Amino acid sequence: MRFGKTLRQSVYPPWKDKYIDYAKLKSILREDKPDDEDEPWTEEDENRFCDEIFNTQLEKVARFQAEKIEELRNRTDAAAEKLKHLNGSTEHDGDEAKEGGEEEAGSSKPEQVDKQKLKDMEAELDGITNEVKELQKYSNLNYTGFLKIVKKHDRKRGDRYKIRPMMQVNLSNRPFNSEQAYSPLLNKLSYMYFAIRRFEAPDAGDVLPLDPDSQPETHNGSKYTAHKFWVHPDNLLEVKTYILRRLPALVYSEQSAKEVDGQQDPTITSLYFDNSKFQLYLKKVERDAEASSLRLRWYGQLATRPEILLEQKLLHENGTSEERKFAIKEKYIKAFLDGEYKMEKSVQKMERKGQKAQDVEEFKGTADTIQEFVRDNKLEPLVRANYVRTAFQNPGDDRVRISIDTDIAFIREDTLDRDRPCRDPKEWHRADIDNSNMTYPFKNMNQSEVSRFPYAVLEIKLKEDVNHKRGRPVWIQDLMGSHLVHPCPRFSKFVQGVASLFEDYVNRLPFWLSDLNADIRKDPQRAFQEEEERRARRAENEQVVGSFLGTKLSSYKPSRSSPVAKSYLAERMATDNAAMASPRSGVTTNHQPQVTTPGAGDEQGEPSSSQPLIPRENREINYGTLSSVFPGFSLSKYSKARRAREAGISLPPGVTEPTEWIKNSGPLQIEPKVWLANERTFLKWQHICVLLGGLAISLYTAAASSARAGKHGNVLGQVMGIVFLSVAAFAGAWSWWVLRKRREMIVGRSGKDFDFALGPMVVSVALGVALVVNFALAYRQAFEKGNWGHDGHGNRSGVDMEMGELR
């Protein structure tokens, strides 16, 4: 189906004028005209098209998206306020009924009113949630439309102008074009739904809803929460070493992959299925209920006859997922996919081994269900994913499972083009790859059939009891919020492979494609601030639910260096000053989360003022100031007093002040080039010392020889010789002192600068002064010799007159 038809069928009627005008852009491109009738594409046509797509269509979509998100955020905040007021009105009505003595009426009437209010509240939340879903579809549809139209432009008009890279950069810079834009909103809605469900069923427990950035899964009957991230190659080694300090690497045995001996990570091949209409792909991109995927998976090369698993992954309407899988031999795969084989031999083998009848029936049911799924959807192998997996897990403990996939490549396995199929239709896999044991980067094949993923994929799976009851380990929270990883919660290898290899066949593209053209590396400080703000928002949502239920669900406390705590402190001081100027009201219904100090509040220990953890006006951090470069450096009176107080703080019991820095611990390891650099500098100084000394001795000797010869003594030459000799002696002594001093600093691992500017300045100044004085004295002597026969007034002297008379 062409994208224009898909766009017309998918338009949300209330927003029909806000979508990309795909037909207009096609008309500007003159897409419908044949090449022989088409007029030359001029620069004026190019400017018109670029102005329409960038300045009109893209701005229209982005503006509407931003306005709609802000509107939904305001509606969600208003619903949260209603939820808190609903709790207060419920308690107030119950107290009045109890005081009036009408226990029966007082216990039933508020309950009926509460149920009706809860239904109204739930209906309002349903409306907001449905609109958020429509907004996500709107964003995805327009995102795909922009990429489709620029691809048409580059293919038809791209001889001189290619604008697809510029469009990808513009899309990646738009804040709405990311799943992260919807996560805070969905997270808050999930907490409000949780509060309503808990009020309707008080005995349901205190398990909080999952983060929308995670995905619940079921493996072997155990429930997990999966978190997915991208890792840049520059950060890959640091991430692996960080994990290895906490979890050992999982060693695969020969049963998993016969060529793997535990010395290297195994290569995994996943063969994904779909039909010619890409129905499974579209369901996963659109997040339809009951979306499923099917794949064949094996470790290592197929020539080593590894165990092959046929796996079906189902995504249920409540957001959870589960897997159905069984092992199958290579020679039976084609017959099973064609419906000619129903795993009879495997069933007979299980019966001969005496396995339980329940297990045998479960196996038969799984095989029949998957075979029916293949037949009903006309599935066939479509795309192959090949990658190297490094797994981390404690032996015998599956509560925390981590995997890192690297060298990811996607390869076409389809037969869509019947004239030139990528795979032989009579085979279930590509024999040209498996028979030749081809490995990454797959250079010996048609490169248009290969797509290499630029990043590694990190997946963290936490068991349900770890994620909820015991809480996540601190080191996992630090890793997930660090600058080393880029969150991509809905990433799927199947979706990525289809989107990168079959872009012309599909009319939906995943959001994360725009991130592939951006640099996912982050500044550590900025990543820390974003993670602190995310945790604060989560704590704020938990506090809203806790205030409604009358329980405390969050124990979040921002760190001292957190921007959340800093911004709250400024807001709190401003609020306290305003409270002093105006009397406090007796009743308050604000239950925003607080960060308070002990003793600050009313008699019941409640905070005296209420402010949100993250004020919107304080979310931006100013960079380039002295405090941003040196956070602890300030000359204000407050900072001086704070440093004085911190200097007098006593350490807790059992904690001793360290005697040396951590950087100074351990064996001393210094590269030879450090010593050689120090000695080379010393030798340079000695060279200057020898030159100056030789010059000084030569000058002094020449002046002394002239005096012994009976000539007029050259006192100036002797003085300058002594001066130069003194400078040379200082240079020699200075170089020796610097050599010993720098050696001590190297051995002591000093963090100070190795620059010693005094010596060069003294030598330079001394030589300069000596040369200037030498020139001045020499000039004076020459001037005196030139005026020897005249007195100071220009008259001839007596000696001169006598010489004239003799002549």
PDB file of C-alpha atoms in Angstrom, residues 105-202:
ATOM      1  CA  ALA A 105     -25.822   6.199  56.349  1.00  0.00           C
ATOM      2  CA  GLY A 106     -22.427   7.724  56.951  1.00  0.00           C
ATOM      3  CA  SER A 107     -20.649   4.553  55.873  1.00  0.00           C
ATOM      4  CA  SER A 108     -22.716   3.923  52.783  1.00  0.00           C
ATOM      5  CA  LYS A 109     -23.475   7.328  51.334  1.00  0.00           C
ATOM      6  CA  PRO A 110     -19.855   8.566  51.044  1.00  0.00           C
ATOM      7  CA  GLU A 111     -18.921   5.179  49.623  1.00  0.00           C
ATOM      8  CA  GLN A 112     -21.508   5.536  46.869  1.00  0.00           C
ATOM      9  CA  VAL A 113     -20.401   9.099  46.155  1.00  0.00           C
ATOM     10  CA  ASP A 114     -16.750   7.974  46.074  1.00  0.00           C
ATOM     11  CA  LYS A 115     -17.483   5.200  43.599  1.00  0.00           C
ATOM     12  CA  GLN A 116     -19.206   7.611  41.272  1.00  0.00           C
ATOM     13  CA  LYS A 117     -16.381  10.108  41.586  1.00  0.00           C
ATOM     14  CA  LEU A 118     -13.857   7.380  40.967  1.00  0.00           C
ATOM     15  CA  LYS A 119     -15.713   6.320  37.842  1.00  0.00           C
ATOM     16  CA  ASP A 120     -15.757   9.895  36.614  1.00  0.00           C
ATOM     17  CA  MET A 121     -12.063  10.230  37.384  1.00  0.00           C
ATOM     18  CA  GLU A 122     -11.269   6.987  35.593  1.00  0.00           C
ATOM     19  CA  ALA A 123     -13.278   8.113  32.568  1.00  0.00           C
ATOM     20  CA  GLU A 124     -11.314  11.358  32.495  1.00  0.00           C
ATOM     21  CA  LEU A 125      -8.028   9.458  32.661  1.00  0.00           C
ATOM     22  CA  ASP A 126      -9.219   7.172  29.861  1.00  0.00           C
ATOM     23  CA  GLY A 127      -9.855  10.213  27.698  1.00  0.00           C
ATOM     24  CA  ILE A 128      -6.369  11.579  28.362  1.00  0.00           C
ATOM     25  CA  THR A 129      -4.759   8.185  27.744  1.00  0.00           C
ATOM     26  CA  ASN A 130      -6.599   7.682  24.466  1.00  0.00           C
ATOM     27  CA  GLU A 131      -5.531  11.114  23.297  1.00  0.00           C
ATOM     28  CA  VAL A 132      -1.914  10.358  24.210  1.00  0.00           C
ATOM     29  CA  LYS A 133      -2.113   7.193  22.088  1.00  0.00           C
ATOM     30  CA  GLU A 134      -3.545   9.146  19.186  1.00  0.00           C
ATOM     31  CA  LEU A 135      -0.774  11.721  19.572  1.00  0.00           C
ATOM     32  CA  GLN A 136       1.833   8.969  19.422  1.00  0.00           C
ATOM     33  CA  LYS A 137       0.276   7.630  16.226  1.00  0.00           C
ATOM     34  CA  TYR A 138       0.141  11.178  14.861  1.00  0.00           C
ATOM     35  CA  SER A 139       3.848  11.669  15.565  1.00  0.00           C
ATOM     36  CA  ASN A 140       4.820   8.330  14.052  1.00  0.00           C
ATOM     37  CA  LEU A 141       2.751   8.894  10.929  1.00  0.00           C
ATOM     38  CA  ASN A 142       4.172  12.363  10.287  1.00  0.00           C
ATOM     39  CA  TYR A 143       7.689  11.189  11.086  1.00  0.00           C
ATOM     40  CA  THR A 144       7.368   8.437   8.474  1.00  0.00           C
ATOM     41  CA  GLY A 145       5.846  10.877   5.981  1.00  0.00           C
ATOM     42  CA  PHE A 146       8.762  13.295   6.215  1.00  0.00           C
ATOM     43  CA  LEU A 147      11.315  10.538   5.675  1.00  0.00           C
ATOM     44  CA  LYS A 148       9.317   9.085   2.788  1.00  0.00           C
ATOM     45  CA  ILE A 149       8.975  12.364   0.921  1.00  0.00           C
ATOM     46  CA  VAL A 150      12.648  13.342   1.266  1.00  0.00           C
ATOM     47  CA  LYS A 151      13.624   9.891   0.042  1.00  0.00           C
ATOM     48  CA  LYS A 152      11.449  10.469  -3.036  1.00  0.00           C
ATOM     49  CA  HIS A 153      13.119  13.844  -3.471  1.00  0.00           C
ATOM     50  CA  ASP A 154      16.648  12.444  -3.302  1.00  0.00           C
ATOM     51  CA  ARG A 155      15.797   9.607  -5.669  1.00  0.00           C
ATOM     52  CA  LYS A 156      14.106  11.816  -8.276  1.00  0.00           C
ATOM     53  CA  ARG A 157      15.780  15.213  -7.737  1.00  0.00           C
ATOM     54  CA  GLY A 158      18.940  14.220  -5.912  1.00  0.00           C
ATOM     55  CA  ASP A 159      21.450  14.721  -8.704  1.00  0.00           C
ATOM     56  CA  ARG A 160      22.496  18.059  -7.240  1.00  0.00           C
ATOM     57  CA  TYR A 161      20.487  18.389  -4.010  1.00  0.00           C
ATOM     58  CA  LYS A 162      20.121  15.751  -1.272  1.00  0.00           C
ATOM     59  CA  ILE A 163      18.134  16.821   1.770  1.00  0.00           C
ATOM     60  CA  ARG A 164      17.515  13.534   3.594  1.00  0.00           C
ATOM     61  CA  PRO A 165      20.498  14.021   5.987  1.00  0.00           C
ATOM     62  CA  MET A 166      19.257  17.534   6.803  1.00  0.00           C
ATOM     63  CA  MET A 167      15.756  16.207   7.462  1.00  0.00           C
ATOM     64  CA  GLN A 168      17.085  13.475   9.746  1.00  0.00           C
ATOM     65  CA  VAL A 169      19.005  16.051  11.778  1.00  0.00           C
ATOM     66  CA  ASN A 170      15.908  18.266  12.046  1.00  0.00           C
ATOM     67  CA  LEU A 171      13.771  15.339  13.172  1.00  0.00           C
ATOM     68  CA  SER A 172      16.308  14.210  15.759  1.00  0.00           C
ATOM     69  CA  ASN A 173      16.417  17.732  17.215  1.00  0.00           C
ATOM     70  CA  ARG A 174      12.643  17.889  17.670  1.00  0.00           C
ATOM     71  CA  PRO A 175      11.773  17.028  21.300  1.00  0.00           C
ATOM     72  CA  PHE A 176       8.460  15.403  20.346  1.00  0.00           C
ATOM     73  CA  ASN A 177      10.107  12.936  17.983  1.00  0.00           C
ATOM     74  CA  SER A 178      11.148  10.577  20.749  1.00  0.00           C
ATOM     75  CA  GLU A 179       9.480   8.087  23.017  1.00  0.00           C
ATOM     76  CA  GLN A 180      11.116   9.864  25.941  1.00  0.00           C
ATOM     77  CA  ALA A 181       8.746  12.805  25.368  1.00  0.00           C
ATOM     78  CA  TYR A 182       5.768  10.669  26.415  1.00  0.00           C
ATOM     79  CA  SER A 183       7.359   8.700  29.257  1.00  0.00           C
ATOM     80  CA  PRO A 184       6.835  11.267  32.079  1.00  0.00           C
ATOM     81  CA  LEU A 185       3.213  11.760  31.054  1.00  0.00           C
ATOM     82  CA  LEU A 186       2.474   8.034  30.820  1.00  0.00           C
ATOM     83  CA  ASN A 187       4.278   7.434  34.089  1.00  0.00           C
ATOM     84  CA  LYS A 188       2.079   9.909  35.927  1.00  0.00           C
ATOM     85  CA  LEU A 189      -1.081   8.459  34.372  1.00  0.00           C
ATOM     86  CA  SER A 190      -0.053   4.953  35.419  1.00  0.00           C
ATOM     87  CA  TYR A 191       0.329   6.085  39.039  1.00  0.00           C
ATOM     88  CA  MET A 192      -3.077   7.694  39.008  1.00  0.00           C
ATOM     89  CA  TYR A 193      -4.641   4.522  37.622  1.00  0.00           C
ATOM     90  CA  PHE A 194      -2.832   2.626  40.350  1.00  0.00           C
ATOM     91  CA  ALA A 195      -4.332   4.903  43.015  1.00  0.00           C
ATOM     92  CA  ILE A 196      -7.863   4.338  41.707  1.00  0.00           C
ATOM     93  CA  ARG A 197      -7.370   0.565  41.521  1.00  0.00           C
ATOM     94  CA  ARG A 198      -6.001   0.494  45.069  1.00  0.00           C
ATOM     95  CA  PHE A 199      -8.972   2.470  46.336  1.00  0.00           C
ATOM     96  CA  GLU A 200     -11.342   0.029  44.637  1.00  0.00           C
ATOM     97  CA  ALA A 201      -9.391  -3.024  45.886  1.00  0.00           C
ATOM     98  CA  PRO A 202      -7.583  -2.153  49.159  1.00  0.00           C
TER      99      PRO A 202
END
